[in-house]
mmCIF file of C-alpha atoms and ligand atoms in Angstrom:
data_model
loop_
_atom_site.group_PDB
_atom_site.id
_atom_site.type_symbol
_atom_site.label_atom_id
_atom_site.label_comp_id
_atom_site.label_asym_id
_atom_site.label_seq_id
_atom_site.Cartn_x
_atom_site.Cartn_y
_atom_site.Cartn_z
ATOM 1 C CA MET A 1 22.490 8.709 -47.257
ATOM 2 C CA SER A 2 22.042 7.621 -44.029
ATOM 3 C CA GLY A 3 19.576 9.143 -41.548
ATOM 4 C CA PRO A 4 20.669 9.379 -36.898
ATOM 5 C CA VAL A 5 21.219 5.895 -36.317
ATOM 6 C CA VAL A 6 18.581 5.547 -33.088
ATOM 7 C CA ILE A 7 18.384 4.120 -30.136
ATOM 8 C CA ASP A 8 15.959 2.802 -28.284
ATOM 9 C CA SER A 9 15.992 3.505 -24.972
ATOM 10 C CA PRO A 10 16.170 0.213 -22.870
ATOM 11 C CA ARG A 11 12.953 -0.143 -20.225
ATOM 12 C CA VAL A 12 14.853 0.616 -16.960
ATOM 13 C CA SER A 13 11.136 0.399 -15.281
ATOM 14 C CA VAL A 14 7.888 -0.461 -14.762
ATOM 15 C CA ILE A 15 5.751 1.770 -11.781
ATOM 16 C CA ILE A 16 2.202 0.593 -11.032
ATOM 17 C CA THR A 17 0.572 2.231 -9.030
ATOM 18 C CA ILE A 18 -2.424 1.364 -6.694
ATOM 19 C CA ASP A 19 -4.338 3.275 -4.251
ATOM 20 C CA GLY A 20 -7.425 3.315 -2.403
ATOM 21 C CA PRO A 21 -9.115 3.757 0.624
ATOM 22 C CA ALA A 22 -9.073 0.924 3.603
ATOM 23 C CA GLY A 23 -10.541 -2.530 2.046
ATOM 24 C CA THR A 24 -10.589 -2.209 -0.531
ATOM 25 C CA GLY A 25 -8.333 -5.539 -1.704
ATOM 26 C CA LYS A 26 -5.586 -3.393 -3.059
ATOM 27 C CA SER A 27 -3.121 -5.419 -1.570
ATOM 28 C CA SER A 28 -3.883 -9.114 -2.420
ATOM 29 C CA ILE A 29 -4.973 -7.588 -6.318
ATOM 30 C CA ALA A 30 -1.681 -5.974 -5.934
ATOM 31 C CA ARG A 31 -0.051 -9.191 -4.830
ATOM 32 C CA ALA A 32 -2.243 -11.268 -8.480
ATOM 33 C CA LEU A 33 -1.298 -8.372 -10.263
ATOM 34 C CA ALA A 34 2.762 -8.522 -9.728
ATOM 35 C CA HIS A 35 2.576 -12.712 -10.402
ATOM 36 C CA ARG A 36 0.896 -12.736 -13.300
ATOM 37 C CA LEU A 37 3.070 -9.226 -14.437
ATOM 38 C CA GLY A 38 6.233 -11.451 -13.273
ATOM 39 C CA LEU A 39 6.742 -7.650 -10.526
ATOM 40 C CA ARG A 40 7.361 -8.038 -7.117
ATOM 41 C CA VAL A 41 4.916 -6.001 -4.851
ATOM 42 C CA LEU A 42 5.222 -2.938 -2.056
ATOM 43 C CA ASP A 43 3.075 -2.780 -0.135
ATOM 44 C CA THR A 44 3.030 1.048 2.156
ATOM 45 C CA GLY A 45 0.756 0.781 4.194
ATOM 46 C CA ALA A 46 2.779 -2.081 6.113
ATOM 47 C CA MET A 47 5.709 0.234 6.426
ATOM 48 C CA TYR A 48 3.025 2.774 8.080
ATOM 49 C CA ARG A 49 1.344 -0.070 10.263
ATOM 50 C CA ALA A 50 5.420 -0.826 11.506
ATOM 51 C CA ALA A 51 5.304 2.814 12.239
ATOM 52 C CA ALA A 52 2.789 3.281 14.255
ATOM 53 C CA ALA A 53 3.598 0.105 15.925
ATOM 54 C CA ILE A 54 7.331 0.854 16.874
ATOM 55 C CA VAL A 55 5.882 4.054 18.927
ATOM 56 C CA ILE A 56 3.102 2.091 20.920
ATOM 57 C CA ASP A 57 5.592 -1.392 21.861
ATOM 58 C CA HIS A 58 9.088 1.431 22.613
ATOM 59 C CA ASP A 59 6.297 4.257 24.330
ATOM 60 C CA VAL A 60 7.612 7.386 22.673
ATOM 61 C CA PRO A 61 4.718 9.935 23.987
ATOM 62 C CA ARG A 62 2.294 10.139 20.247
ATOM 63 C CA ASN A 63 2.360 13.810 20.603
ATOM 64 C CA ASP A 64 5.953 13.949 20.056
ATOM 65 C CA VAL A 65 5.789 14.305 16.182
ATOM 66 C CA ARG A 66 10.338 14.547 16.443
ATOM 67 C CA ALA A 67 10.580 11.444 18.565
ATOM 68 C CA ILE A 68 8.061 9.632 16.266
ATOM 69 C CA SER A 69 10.504 10.079 13.458
ATOM 70 C CA ALA A 70 13.410 9.573 15.127
ATOM 71 C CA LYS A 71 12.240 6.288 16.951
ATOM 72 C CA VAL A 72 10.919 5.020 12.739
ATOM 73 C CA GLU A 73 13.848 6.086 11.227
ATOM 74 C CA GLU A 74 16.158 3.474 13.492
ATOM 75 C CA ALA A 75 14.086 0.643 12.945
ATOM 76 C CA ASP A 76 15.534 1.771 8.960
ATOM 77 C CA LEU A 77 12.246 0.168 7.988
ATOM 78 C CA HIS A 78 12.455 -2.744 5.553
ATOM 79 C CA PHE A 79 11.423 -5.832 3.078
ATOM 80 C CA ASP A 80 13.026 -9.023 2.949
ATOM 81 C CA TRP A 81 12.528 -9.543 -0.474
ATOM 82 C CA THR A 82 13.244 -13.047 -0.358
ATOM 83 C CA ALA A 83 9.613 -13.894 0.820
ATOM 84 C CA ASP A 84 5.954 -13.915 -1.344
ATOM 85 C CA PRO A 85 5.095 -11.429 -0.422
ATOM 86 C CA PRO A 86 8.182 -8.966 1.220
ATOM 87 C CA THR A 87 8.000 -9.453 4.916
ATOM 88 C CA MET A 88 8.101 -5.844 7.250
ATOM 89 C CA LEU A 89 10.964 -6.049 9.114
ATOM 90 C CA ALA A 90 12.021 -3.550 11.977
ATOM 91 C CA TRP A 91 15.479 -3.545 12.870
ATOM 92 C CA ASN A 92 15.396 -6.586 11.616
ATOM 93 C CA LYS A 93 12.711 -7.906 12.795
ATOM 94 C CA SER A 94 9.615 -9.183 11.003
ATOM 95 C CA MET A 95 6.972 -7.105 11.731
ATOM 96 C CA ASP A 96 4.196 -9.124 9.830
ATOM 97 C CA GLU A 97 1.816 -10.047 12.618
ATOM 98 C CA ARG A 98 2.346 -7.349 14.552
ATOM 99 C CA ILE A 99 1.180 -4.687 12.005
ATOM 100 C CA ARG A 100 -2.285 -6.625 11.752
ATOM 101 C CA ASP A 101 -2.941 -5.748 15.610
ATOM 102 C CA ALA A 102 -6.021 -3.400 16.646
ATOM 103 C CA ASP A 103 -4.019 -1.206 18.683
ATOM 104 C CA VAL A 104 -2.638 -0.296 15.461
ATOM 105 C CA ASN A 105 -5.105 -0.100 12.983
ATOM 106 C CA GLU A 106 -6.722 2.504 15.802
ATOM 107 C CA PHE A 107 -2.915 4.891 15.348
ATOM 108 C CA VAL A 108 -2.531 3.805 11.929
ATOM 109 C CA SER A 109 -3.951 6.723 10.271
ATOM 110 C CA ILE A 110 -2.933 9.336 12.974
ATOM 111 C CA ILE A 111 0.972 8.489 12.495
ATOM 112 C CA ALA A 112 0.222 8.443 8.271
ATOM 113 C CA ALA A 113 -1.206 11.590 9.105
ATOM 114 C CA MET A 114 2.860 13.891 9.893
ATOM 115 C CA SER A 115 4.566 14.716 7.664
ATOM 116 C CA GLU A 116 7.652 14.035 9.008
ATOM 117 C CA VAL A 117 7.260 10.404 8.902
ATOM 118 C CA ARG A 118 5.705 10.597 5.498
ATOM 119 C CA ARG A 119 8.566 12.726 3.784
ATOM 120 C CA HIS A 120 10.263 9.929 5.832
ATOM 121 C CA MET A 121 8.756 6.812 4.232
ATOM 122 C CA VAL A 122 8.258 8.509 0.687
ATOM 123 C CA ARG A 123 11.852 8.677 0.655
ATOM 124 C CA LYS A 124 11.963 5.216 1.366
ATOM 125 C CA GLN A 125 9.599 3.644 -1.293
ATOM 126 C CA GLN A 126 11.145 5.682 -3.626
ATOM 127 C CA LEU A 127 14.725 4.205 -2.654
ATOM 128 C CA ILE A 128 12.832 0.429 -2.968
ATOM 129 C CA ALA A 129 11.780 1.697 -6.452
ATOM 130 C CA ARG A 130 15.346 2.311 -7.194
ATOM 131 C CA GLN A 131 16.242 -0.930 -6.671
ATOM 132 C CA TYR A 132 13.124 -2.632 -7.324
ATOM 133 C CA PRO A 133 11.890 -0.659 -10.507
ATOM 134 C CA TYR A 134 10.009 -3.360 -11.989
ATOM 135 C CA LEU A 135 7.092 -3.041 -8.794
ATOM 136 C CA VAL A 136 3.072 -2.359 -7.969
ATOM 137 C CA SER A 137 3.178 -0.546 -5.450
ATOM 138 C CA GLU A 138 0.176 0.268 -3.297
ATOM 139 C CA GLY A 139 -1.307 2.493 -1.128
ATOM 140 C CA ARG A 140 -2.486 5.882 -0.532
ATOM 141 C CA ASP A 141 -0.739 8.272 -2.321
ATOM 142 C CA GLN A 142 1.772 6.094 -4.053
ATOM 143 C CA GLY A 143 0.408 7.685 -7.690
ATOM 144 C CA SER A 144 -0.308 10.974 -6.608
ATOM 145 C CA VAL A 145 2.689 11.317 -4.594
ATOM 146 C CA VAL A 146 5.868 9.021 -4.088
ATOM 147 C CA PHE A 147 5.404 7.552 -9.087
ATOM 148 C CA PRO A 148 3.626 10.568 -10.059
ATOM 149 C CA GLN A 149 5.460 9.721 -13.435
ATOM 150 C CA ALA A 150 4.202 5.477 -12.803
ATOM 151 C CA ASP A 151 2.993 4.094 -16.216
ATOM 152 C CA VAL A 152 -0.394 3.068 -15.107
ATOM 153 C CA LYS A 153 -2.057 4.157 -12.621
ATOM 154 C CA PHE A 154 -5.601 2.526 -10.232
ATOM 155 C CA TYR A 155 -7.943 4.001 -7.738
ATOM 156 C CA LEU A 156 -9.914 1.603 -6.392
ATOM 157 C CA THR A 157 -13.045 2.162 -4.603
ATOM 158 C CA ALA A 158 -16.252 0.136 -2.795
ATOM 159 C CA ASP A 159 -19.271 0.975 -0.905
ATOM 160 C CA VAL A 160 -18.307 1.045 2.288
ATOM 161 C CA ALA A 161 -20.279 -2.206 3.884
ATOM 162 C CA VAL A 162 -19.146 -4.182 1.180
ATOM 163 C CA ARG A 163 -15.985 -3.460 1.793
ATOM 164 C CA ALA A 164 -16.215 -4.257 5.754
ATOM 165 C CA ARG A 165 -18.444 -7.500 4.598
ATOM 166 C CA ARG A 166 -14.390 -8.624 2.445
ATOM 167 C CA ARG A 167 -12.685 -7.649 5.877
ATOM 168 C CA ALA A 168 -14.918 -9.788 7.762
ATOM 169 C CA GLU A 169 -14.719 -12.979 6.068
ATOM 170 C CA GLN A 170 -11.394 -12.018 5.677
ATOM 171 C CA ILE A 171 -10.760 -11.959 8.611
ATOM 172 C CA ARG A 172 -12.638 -14.851 9.840
ATOM 173 C CA GLU A 173 -11.079 -17.013 7.418
ATOM 174 C CA GLU A 174 -7.118 -16.094 8.441
ATOM 175 C CA ASN A 175 -8.560 -16.028 12.471
ATOM 176 C CA GLU A 176 -11.387 -18.088 12.789
ATOM 177 C CA ARG A 177 -11.504 -14.913 14.533
ATOM 178 C CA ILE A 178 -15.625 -13.529 13.785
ATOM 179 C CA VAL A 179 -16.249 -10.550 13.622
ATOM 180 C CA ASP A 180 -19.691 -7.548 13.450
ATOM 181 C CA PRO A 181 -18.975 -6.105 10.587
ATOM 182 C CA ASP A 182 -20.980 -2.942 11.048
ATOM 183 C CA GLU A 183 -18.348 -1.964 13.589
ATOM 184 C CA LEU A 184 -15.911 -2.733 11.155
ATOM 185 C CA ALA A 185 -17.586 -0.570 8.599
ATOM 186 C CA ARG A 186 -17.677 2.021 11.036
ATOM 187 C CA THR A 187 -13.925 1.879 11.918
ATOM 188 C CA LEU A 188 -13.425 2.015 7.804
ATOM 189 C CA THR A 189 -15.737 4.956 7.292
ATOM 190 C CA ARG A 190 -13.409 6.821 10.914
ATOM 191 C CA ARG A 191 -10.164 5.580 9.105
ATOM 192 C CA ASP A 192 -10.896 6.605 5.469
ATOM 193 C CA GLU A 193 -12.230 9.984 6.709
ATOM 194 C CA ILE A 194 -8.510 10.617 8.660
ATOM 195 C CA ASP A 195 -7.119 9.433 5.407
ATOM 196 C CA SER A 196 -8.807 11.737 3.600
ATOM 197 C CA GLY A 197 -9.207 14.937 5.990
ATOM 198 C CA ARG A 198 -5.599 14.685 6.499
ATOM 199 C CA ALA A 199 -3.298 17.793 5.506
ATOM 200 C CA ASP A 200 -0.327 16.156 3.907
ATOM 201 C CA SER A 201 -1.168 13.713 0.630
ATOM 202 C CA PRO A 202 -4.635 13.354 1.421
ATOM 203 C CA LEU A 203 -6.339 10.068 -0.291
ATOM 204 C CA LYS A 204 -7.661 11.007 -3.435
ATOM 205 C CA CYS A 205 -7.620 9.639 -6.670
ATOM 206 C CA PRO A 206 -5.482 11.132 -8.839
ATOM 207 C CA ASP A 207 -6.409 13.054 -11.956
ATOM 208 C CA ASP A 208 -4.809 10.275 -14.726
ATOM 209 C CA ALA A 209 -5.641 7.434 -12.818
ATOM 210 C CA ILE A 210 -7.918 4.536 -13.930
ATOM 211 C CA ALA A 211 -10.775 4.994 -10.985
ATOM 212 C CA ILE A 212 -12.827 1.378 -10.868
ATOM 213 C CA ASP A 213 -15.410 0.900 -7.711
ATOM 214 C CA THR A 214 -15.203 -2.782 -7.186
ATOM 215 C CA THR A 215 -18.714 -2.684 -5.425
ATOM 216 C CA GLU A 216 -20.473 -4.962 -7.598
ATOM 217 C CA MET A 217 -16.779 -7.107 -8.900
ATOM 218 C CA SER A 218 -15.877 -10.395 -7.462
ATOM 219 C CA PHE A 219 -11.918 -10.702 -7.072
ATOM 220 C CA ASP A 220 -11.472 -12.346 -10.192
ATOM 221 C CA GLU A 221 -12.865 -9.557 -12.339
ATOM 222 C CA VAL A 222 -11.309 -7.046 -10.184
ATOM 223 C CA LEU A 223 -7.752 -8.743 -11.388
ATOM 224 C CA GLU A 224 -8.781 -9.471 -14.731
ATOM 225 C CA ARG A 225 -9.990 -5.692 -15.688
ATOM 226 C CA LEU A 226 -6.720 -4.270 -13.960
ATOM 227 C CA THR A 227 -4.567 -7.193 -16.352
ATOM 228 C CA ARG A 228 -6.331 -5.947 -19.591
ATOM 229 C CA ASP A 229 -5.372 -2.161 -18.450
ATOM 230 C CA VAL A 230 -1.987 -2.618 -17.862
ATOM 231 C CA LEU A 231 -1.453 -5.463 -20.460
ATOM 232 C CA ALA A 232 -3.037 -2.395 -23.808
ATOM 233 C CA LEU A 233 -0.754 0.215 -21.933
ATOM 234 C CA LYS A 234 2.587 -1.825 -21.614
ATOM 235 C CA PRO A 235 1.707 -5.074 -23.832
ATOM 236 C CA GLU A 236 5.681 -5.448 -23.509
ATOM 237 C CA LEU A 237 4.503 -7.243 -19.815
ATOM 238 C CA GLY A 238 2.341 -9.176 -21.624
ATOM 239 C CA ARG A 239 5.593 -11.068 -23.578
HETATM 240 O O1 LIG B 301 -4.098 0.439 3.518
HETATM 241 P P1 LIG B 301 -3.296 -0.053 5.255
HETATM 242 O O2 LIG B 301 -4.877 -0.383 5.528
HETATM 243 O O3 LIG B 301 -2.796 -1.219 5.088
HETATM 244 O O4 LIG B 301 -2.838 0.913 5.883
HETATM 245 C C1 LIG B 301 -2.766 1.302 6.998
HETATM 246 C C2 LIG B 301 -2.338 2.974 7.242
HETATM 247 O O5 LIG B 301 -1.780 3.322 7.044
HETATM 248 C C3 LIG B 301 -3.948 3.753 6.597
HETATM 249 O O6 LIG B 301 -4.776 4.536 7.508
HETATM 250 C C4 LIG B 301 -3.719 4.819 5.067
HETATM 251 C C5 LIG B 301 -1.473 4.916 5.554
HETATM 252 N N1 LIG B 301 -1.506 4.786 4.553
HETATM 253 C C6 LIG B 301 -1.117 6.121 3.990
HETATM 254 O O7 LIG B 301 -1.251 7.227 5.092
HETATM 255 N N2 LIG B 301 -0.701 6.468 2.652
HETATM 256 C C7 LIG B 301 -0.458 5.543 2.448
HETATM 257 N N3 LIG B 301 0.725 5.066 1.258
HETATM 258 C C8 LIG B 301 0.010 3.588 3.040
HETATM 259 C C9 LIG B 301 -0.643 3.487 4.128
#
């Protein structure tokens, strides 16, 4: 007697989320992890940064949420996935350089607290995941709001002084510019407060996330740890 035919449903997506405060190395870790596992990487902070840059550069009144959302929608934010890491585009023009400027850094937390802007970003991010369903997605709300059903969720933290030191080193290497780690620590703390204190999708560790304090860990140690945790839950990614 034969039983029912069981057909394994094909694995249609793998979503790994990495959330945490500014300067924990999420972007570099997400990129390295995605490379290792053959996944794409989505930098959602770049989308909020691009929105901030658009508002500044187009002189949109900073308290006019409707005008801000309309301008951000008009920009049709999307990525060029042929580049590695993918290039952030607005009106089909690269925003990669502009979004790292100091004025964008200052304003981005304010725009990221606007619910209308967030709704738009969440929709876009979910659409991206439908288009590229094998994804490491990093930000503040990826495991909690955007991809609550993610396969593996991480939440990275580190002491603010260590985060500031790492950022200062990164800026020195990339821009050959010396920045004061104490000033950076103050900026990071201010951003963390706004990101964690906002009403809509505040930064917080999802209950089902793997929380990792990277204060005492090197980049390679963090990467090894995340890779191990993902492969323990998704061994097929190692094949
Ligand atoms: O990760 P980052 O520093 O590039 O993020 C820039 C800002 O965008 C940060 O202040 C928080 C906000 N952000 C957010 O609110 N939600 C996300 N998913 C990603 C970033």
